[in-house]
PDB file of C-alpha atoms and ligand atoms in Angstrom:
ATOM      1  CA  MET A   1       0.075  -0.043   0.156  1.00  0.00           C
ATOM      2  CA  THR A   2       1.501   3.356  -0.931  1.00  0.00           C
ATOM      3  CA  ARG A   3       1.927   6.080   1.768  1.00  0.00           C
ATOM      4  CA  LYS A   4      -0.847   8.344  -0.043  1.00  0.00           C
ATOM      5  CA  VAL A   5      -3.294   5.373  -0.289  1.00  0.00           C
ATOM      6  CA  GLN A   6      -2.870   4.797   3.481  1.00  0.00           C
ATOM      7  CA  HIS A   7      -2.952   8.443   4.322  1.00  0.00           C
ATOM      8  CA  SER A   8      -6.377   8.573   2.629  1.00  0.00           C
ATOM      9  CA  LEU A   9      -7.520   5.396   4.314  1.00  0.00           C
ATOM     10  CA  LEU A  10      -6.511   6.848   7.465  1.00  0.00           C
ATOM     11  CA  ARG A  11      -8.236  10.287   6.875  1.00  0.00           C
ATOM     12  CA  ASN A  12     -11.685   8.393   6.046  1.00  0.00           C
ATOM     13  CA  ALA A  13     -11.483   6.414   8.949  1.00  0.00           C
ATOM     14  CA  LYS A  14     -11.318   9.398  11.050  1.00  0.00           C
ATOM     15  CA  VAL A  15     -14.043  11.266   9.230  1.00  0.00           C
ATOM     16  CA  ASN A  16     -16.384   8.051   9.585  1.00  0.00           C
ATOM     17  CA  LYS A  17     -15.305   7.915  13.087  1.00  0.00           C
ATOM     18  CA  LYS A  18     -16.581  11.247  13.764  1.00  0.00           C
ATOM     19  CA  ASP A  19     -19.592  10.604  11.688  1.00  0.00           C
ATOM     20  CA  GLU A  20     -20.593   8.001  14.204  1.00  0.00           C
ATOM     21  CA  PHE A  21     -20.044   9.839  17.094  1.00  0.00           C
ATOM     22  CA  TYR A  22     -23.125   9.959  19.362  1.00  0.00           C
ATOM     23  CA  THR A  23     -24.087  12.851  21.536  1.00  0.00           C
ATOM     24  CA  GLN A  24     -24.533  12.149  25.184  1.00  0.00           C
ATOM     25  CA  LEU A  25     -27.925  12.843  26.971  1.00  0.00           C
ATOM     26  CA  LYS A  26     -26.418  15.003  29.708  1.00  0.00           C
ATOM     27  CA  ASP A  27     -24.778  17.331  26.885  1.00  0.00           C
ATOM     28  CA  ILE A  28     -28.526  17.358  25.108  1.00  0.00           C
ATOM     29  CA  GLU A  29     -30.072  18.165  28.494  1.00  0.00           C
ATOM     30  CA  SER A  30     -27.755  21.010  29.274  1.00  0.00           C
ATOM     31  CA  GLU A  31     -28.191  22.824  25.885  1.00  0.00           C
ATOM     32  CA  LEU A  32     -31.766  22.124  25.243  1.00  0.00           C
ATOM     33  CA  LYS A  33     -32.944  23.594  28.544  1.00  0.00           C
ATOM     34  CA  HIS A  34     -32.424  26.991  27.056  1.00  0.00           C
ATOM     35  CA  TYR A  35     -35.090  26.360  24.464  1.00  0.00           C
ATOM     36  CA  GLU A  36     -37.889  24.369  26.133  1.00  0.00           C
ATOM     37  CA  SER A  37     -40.560  27.096  25.539  1.00  0.00           C
ATOM     38  CA  HIS A  38     -39.828  26.749  21.782  1.00  0.00           C
ATOM     39  CA  PHE A  39     -40.896  23.092  21.502  1.00  0.00           C
ATOM     40  CA  LYS A  40     -44.971  23.740  22.462  1.00  0.00           C
ATOM     41  CA  ASP A  41     -46.992  22.519  19.834  1.00  0.00           C
ATOM     42  CA  GLN A  42     -44.048  21.794  17.367  1.00  0.00           C
ATOM     43  CA  VAL A  43     -43.283  18.698  15.049  1.00  0.00           C
ATOM     44  CA  VAL A  44     -39.659  18.281  15.799  1.00  0.00           C
ATOM     45  CA  PHE A  45     -37.498  16.193  13.399  1.00  0.00           C
ATOM     46  CA  CYS A  46     -34.197  14.533  14.498  1.00  0.00           C
ATOM     47  CA  ASN A  47     -33.185  13.503  10.863  1.00  0.00           C
ATOM     48  CA  CYS A  48     -29.834  11.775  11.677  1.00  0.00           C
ATOM     49  CA  ASP A  49     -30.959   9.604  14.337  1.00  0.00           C
ATOM     50  CA  ASP A  50     -31.551   6.096  14.891  1.00  0.00           C
ATOM     51  CA  PRO A  51     -34.239   5.958  17.478  1.00  0.00           C
ATOM     52  CA  LYS A  52     -32.668   2.586  18.831  1.00  0.00           C
ATOM     53  CA  VAL A  53     -29.620   4.627  20.068  1.00  0.00           C
ATOM     54  CA  SER A  54     -30.206   8.404  19.890  1.00  0.00           C
ATOM     55  CA  ASN A  55     -30.281  10.108  23.104  1.00  0.00           C
ATOM     56  CA  PHE A  56     -31.981  13.112  20.953  1.00  0.00           C
ATOM     57  CA  PHE A  57     -34.861  10.526  20.465  1.00  0.00           C
ATOM     58  CA  ASN A  58     -34.713   9.328  24.203  1.00  0.00           C
ATOM     59  CA  TYR A  59     -34.727  13.027  25.288  1.00  0.00           C
ATOM     60  CA  PHE A  60     -37.700  14.138  23.313  1.00  0.00           C
ATOM     61  CA  SER A  61     -39.762  10.772  23.768  1.00  0.00           C
ATOM     62  CA  ARG A  62     -39.045  11.125  27.589  1.00  0.00           C
ATOM     63  CA  ASP A  63     -40.049  14.756  27.860  1.00  0.00           C
ATOM     64  CA  PHE A  64     -42.782  14.587  25.293  1.00  0.00           C
ATOM     65  CA  LYS A  65     -45.500  15.647  27.579  1.00  0.00           C
ATOM     66  CA  LYS A  66     -43.202  18.298  29.591  1.00  0.00           C
ATOM     67  CA  LEU A  67     -42.568  20.038  26.335  1.00  0.00           C
ATOM     68  CA  LYS A  68     -45.959  19.777  24.679  1.00  0.00           C
ATOM     69  CA  LEU A  69     -44.581  18.651  21.725  1.00  0.00           C
ATOM     70  CA  LYS A  70     -47.123  17.868  18.907  1.00  0.00           C
ATOM     71  CA  LYS A  71     -44.991  15.216  17.297  1.00  0.00           C
ATOM     72  CA  LEU A  72     -41.480  13.640  17.058  1.00  0.00           C
ATOM     73  CA  ILE A  73     -40.207  11.832  14.071  1.00  0.00           C
ATOM     74  CA  THR A  74     -36.777  10.426  13.999  1.00  0.00           C
ATOM     75  CA  ALA A  75     -35.301   9.232  10.965  1.00  0.00           C
ATOM     76  CA  CYS A  76     -32.539   6.711  10.613  1.00  0.00           C
ATOM     77  CA  TYR A  77     -30.088   6.279   7.764  1.00  0.00           C
ATOM     78  CA  LYS A  78     -29.541   2.696   6.611  1.00  0.00           C
ATOM     79  CA  ASN A  79     -26.895   0.854   8.675  1.00  0.00           C
ATOM     80  CA  PRO A  80     -24.005  -0.092   6.549  1.00  0.00           C
ATOM     81  CA  GLU A  81     -23.464  -3.141   8.938  1.00  0.00           C
ATOM     82  CA  GLU A  82     -26.939  -4.605   8.298  1.00  0.00           C
ATOM     83  CA  ASP A  83     -28.304  -6.156   5.125  1.00  0.00           C
ATOM     84  CA  SER A  84     -31.083  -3.797   4.485  1.00  0.00           C
ATOM     85  CA  GLU A  85     -30.357  -0.892   2.059  1.00  0.00           C
ATOM     86  CA  ASN A  86     -33.404   1.161   3.535  1.00  0.00           C
ATOM     87  CA  GLY A  87     -33.709   3.662   6.244  1.00  0.00           C
ATOM     88  CA  PHE A  88     -36.445   3.892   8.459  1.00  0.00           C
ATOM     89  CA  TYR A  89     -38.327   6.612  10.485  1.00  0.00           C
ATOM     90  CA  SER A  90     -40.224   6.633  13.903  1.00  0.00           C
ATOM     91  CA  GLU A  91     -43.144   8.907  14.518  1.00  0.00           C
ATOM     92  CA  SER A  92     -45.027   9.440  17.614  1.00  0.00           C
ATOM     93  CA  SER A  93     -47.716  11.962  18.827  1.00  0.00           C
ATOM     94  CA  SER A  94     -49.456  12.250  22.166  1.00  0.00           C
ATOM     95  CA  ALA A  95     -52.685  10.668  20.613  1.00  0.00           C
ATOM     96  CA  ASN A  96     -50.852   7.340  19.094  1.00  0.00           C
ATOM     97  CA  LYS A  97     -47.933   5.120  19.957  1.00  0.00           C
ATOM     98  CA  MET A  98     -44.940   5.074  18.251  1.00  0.00           C
ATOM     99  CA  LYS A  99     -44.811   4.091  14.471  1.00  0.00           C
ATOM    100  CA  ILE A 100     -42.195   2.711  12.744  1.00  0.00           C
ATOM    101  CA  ILE A 101     -42.111   3.299   9.025  1.00  0.00           C
ATOM    102  CA  HIS A 102     -39.511   2.200   6.423  1.00  0.00           C
ATOM    103  CA  PHE A 103     -38.136   4.440   3.671  1.00  0.00           C
ATOM    104  CA  LYS A 104     -38.282   3.232   0.160  1.00  0.00           C
ATOM    105  CA  GLY A 105     -34.529   4.355   0.041  1.00  0.00           C
ATOM    106  CA  ASP A 106     -31.545   4.527   2.197  1.00  0.00           C
ATOM    107  CA  GLY A 107     -33.136   7.534   4.747  1.00  0.00           C
ATOM    108  CA  ASP A 108     -30.268   9.930   3.694  1.00  0.00           C
ATOM    109  CA  PHE A 109     -31.224  13.340   5.134  1.00  0.00           C
ATOM    110  CA  ARG A 110     -30.988  14.590   1.464  1.00  0.00           C
ATOM    111  CA  SER A 111     -33.309  12.070   0.346  1.00  0.00           C
ATOM    112  CA  GLU A 112     -36.712  13.404  -1.403  1.00  0.00           C
ATOM    113  CA  GLU A 113     -38.503  11.000   1.351  1.00  0.00           C
ATOM    114  CA  SER A 114     -36.580  12.540   4.150  1.00  0.00           C
ATOM    115  CA  ILE A 115     -37.068  16.273   2.736  1.00  0.00           C
ATOM    116  CA  GLU A 116     -40.749  15.612   2.824  1.00  0.00           C
ATOM    117  CA  LEU A 117     -40.290  15.065   6.471  1.00  0.00           C
ATOM    118  CA  LEU A 118     -38.333  17.851   6.982  1.00  0.00           C
ATOM    119  CA  LYS A 119     -41.187  20.433   5.361  1.00  0.00           C
ATOM    120  CA  LYS A 120     -43.928  18.973   7.744  1.00  0.00           C
ATOM    121  CA  SER A 121     -41.647  19.657  10.536  1.00  0.00           C
ATOM    122  CA  ASP A 122     -41.437  22.978  12.806  1.00  0.00           C
ATOM    123  CA  VAL A 123     -37.779  22.326  14.306  1.00  0.00           C
ATOM    124  CA  VAL A 124     -35.064  20.150  13.323  1.00  0.00           C
ATOM    125  CA  VAL A 125     -32.747  18.938  15.990  1.00  0.00           C
ATOM    126  CA  THR A 126     -29.798  16.672  15.766  1.00  0.00           C
ATOM    127  CA  ASN A 127     -26.115  16.340  15.439  1.00  0.00           C
ATOM    128  CA  PRO A 128     -25.441  15.543  11.753  1.00  0.00           C
ATOM    129  CA  PRO A 129     -22.569  13.578  10.324  1.00  0.00           C
ATOM    130  CA  PHE A 130     -19.695  15.856  10.487  1.00  0.00           C
ATOM    131  CA  SER A 131     -18.730  15.270   6.929  1.00  0.00           C
ATOM    132  CA  LEU A 132     -21.566  16.681   5.721  1.00  0.00           C
ATOM    133  CA  PHE A 133     -22.289  19.532   8.150  1.00  0.00           C
ATOM    134  CA  ARG A 134     -22.259  22.326   5.163  1.00  0.00           C
ATOM    135  CA  GLU A 135     -24.471  20.314   2.948  1.00  0.00           C
ATOM    136  CA  TYR A 136     -26.793  19.569   5.976  1.00  0.00           C
ATOM    137  CA  VAL A 137     -26.874  23.364   7.157  1.00  0.00           C
ATOM    138  CA  ALA A 138     -27.179  24.680   3.342  1.00  0.00           C
ATOM    139  CA  GLN A 139     -30.348  22.475   3.080  1.00  0.00           C
ATOM    140  CA  LEU A 140     -31.966  23.600   6.253  1.00  0.00           C
ATOM    141  CA  ILE A 141     -31.618  27.148   5.273  1.00  0.00           C
ATOM    142  CA  LYS A 142     -32.818  26.276   1.803  1.00  0.00           C
ATOM    143  CA  HIS A 143     -36.096  24.818   3.481  1.00  0.00           C
ATOM    144  CA  ASP A 144     -36.396  28.028   5.577  1.00  0.00           C
ATOM    145  CA  LYS A 145     -35.609  26.386   8.810  1.00  0.00           C
ATOM    146  CA  LYS A 146     -33.801  28.194  11.379  1.00  0.00           C
ATOM    147  CA  VAL A 147     -30.389  27.343  12.343  1.00  0.00           C
ATOM    148  CA  GLY A 148     -29.852  27.800  15.920  1.00  0.00           C
ATOM    149  CA  ASN A 149     -26.706  28.588  17.643  1.00  0.00           C
ATOM    150  CA  ARG A 150     -26.981  29.826  21.221  1.00  0.00           C
ATOM    151  CA  VAL A 151     -24.921  32.871  22.042  1.00  0.00           C
ATOM    152  CA  ARG A 152     -23.023  31.840  25.450  1.00  0.00           C
TER     153      ARG A 152
HETATM  154  C1  LIG B 201     -22.052  12.283  14.464  1.00  0.00           C
HETATM  155  S1  LIG B 201     -23.487  11.037  14.356  1.00  0.00           S
HETATM  156  C2  LIG B 201     -24.942  11.777  15.523  1.00  0.00           C
HETATM  157  C3  LIG B 201     -25.799  10.764  15.651  1.00  0.00           C
HETATM  158  C4  LIG B 201     -26.898  11.330  16.538  1.00  0.00           C
HETATM  159  N1  LIG B 201     -27.634  12.337  15.584  1.00  0.00           N
HETATM  160  C5  LIG B 201     -26.483  11.921  17.834  1.00  0.00           C
HETATM  161  O1  LIG B 201     -26.173  12.865  18.031  1.00  0.00           O
HETATM  162  O2  LIG B 201     -26.239  10.758  18.548  1.00  0.00           O
HETATM  163  C6  LIG B 201     -24.218  11.153  12.620  1.00  0.00           C
HETATM  164  C7  LIG B 201     -25.225  10.068  12.156  1.00  0.00           C
HETATM  165  O3  LIG B 201     -25.513  10.392  10.799  1.00  0.00           O
HETATM  166  C8  LIG B 201     -25.873   9.333  10.296  1.00  0.00           C
HETATM  167  N2  LIG B 201     -25.701   9.479   8.709  1.00  0.00           N
HETATM  168  C9  LIG B 201     -24.679   9.417   7.988  1.00  0.00           C
HETATM  169  N3  LIG B 201     -24.786   9.941   7.032  1.00  0.00           N
HETATM  170  C10 LIG B 201     -26.036  10.090   6.974  1.00  0.00           C
HETATM  171  C11 LIG B 201     -26.945  10.858   5.570  1.00  0.00           C
HETATM  172  N4  LIG B 201     -26.298  10.949   4.428  1.00  0.00           N
HETATM  173  N5  LIG B 201     -28.266  10.953   6.137  1.00  0.00           N
HETATM  174  C12 LIG B 201     -28.701  10.852   7.226  1.00  0.00           C
HETATM  175  N6  LIG B 201     -28.045  10.429   8.213  1.00  0.00           N
HETATM  176  C13 LIG B 201     -26.614  10.123   8.003  1.00  0.00           C
HETATM  177  C14 LIG B 201     -24.910   8.562  10.789  1.00  0.00           C
HETATM  178  O4  LIG B 201     -25.162   6.949  10.528  1.00  0.00           O
HETATM  179  C15 LIG B 201     -24.647   8.814  12.200  1.00  0.00           C
HETATM  180  O5  LIG B 201     -25.666   8.004  12.997  1.00  0.00           O
END
């Protein structure tokens, strides 16, 4: 293996590792406590989150009533380690139990299916893949979603 190829493999591994970094619940709690009043009657979308492991999902499902959410949608990109090429999303509202719906495609936040969910959401909260951060923010701006950054 040449040095150049080795270097690029290492760089990809580093980027992939950052892409798979999971946010801790305590960090989500300490940040989102400043926004609690903004979630009332809102459809919240976590579009880069596997509900099986995401603490954004855990936070919003646990505090669904307290925050007076209207709906929580959590979309999961296909898992490269699993056979399925499809992503899925979960949807919960106060009236019904959580539903799991499979995407026809891979659940990429840039896919038409995921963008349809984005359009019907009021607030988007997640920690997106580091390597796609610019595209992620550009998409939010294109769809007229406010990009939050609390001034400390
Ligand atoms: C930095 S991790 C954060 C995961 C979760 N949001 C959290 O904060 O715990 C980024 C997540 O985005 C997922 N992901 C990678 N590429 C994606 C894409 N194109 N569309 C949607 N999700 C993607 C990864 O599988 C990973 O779970």
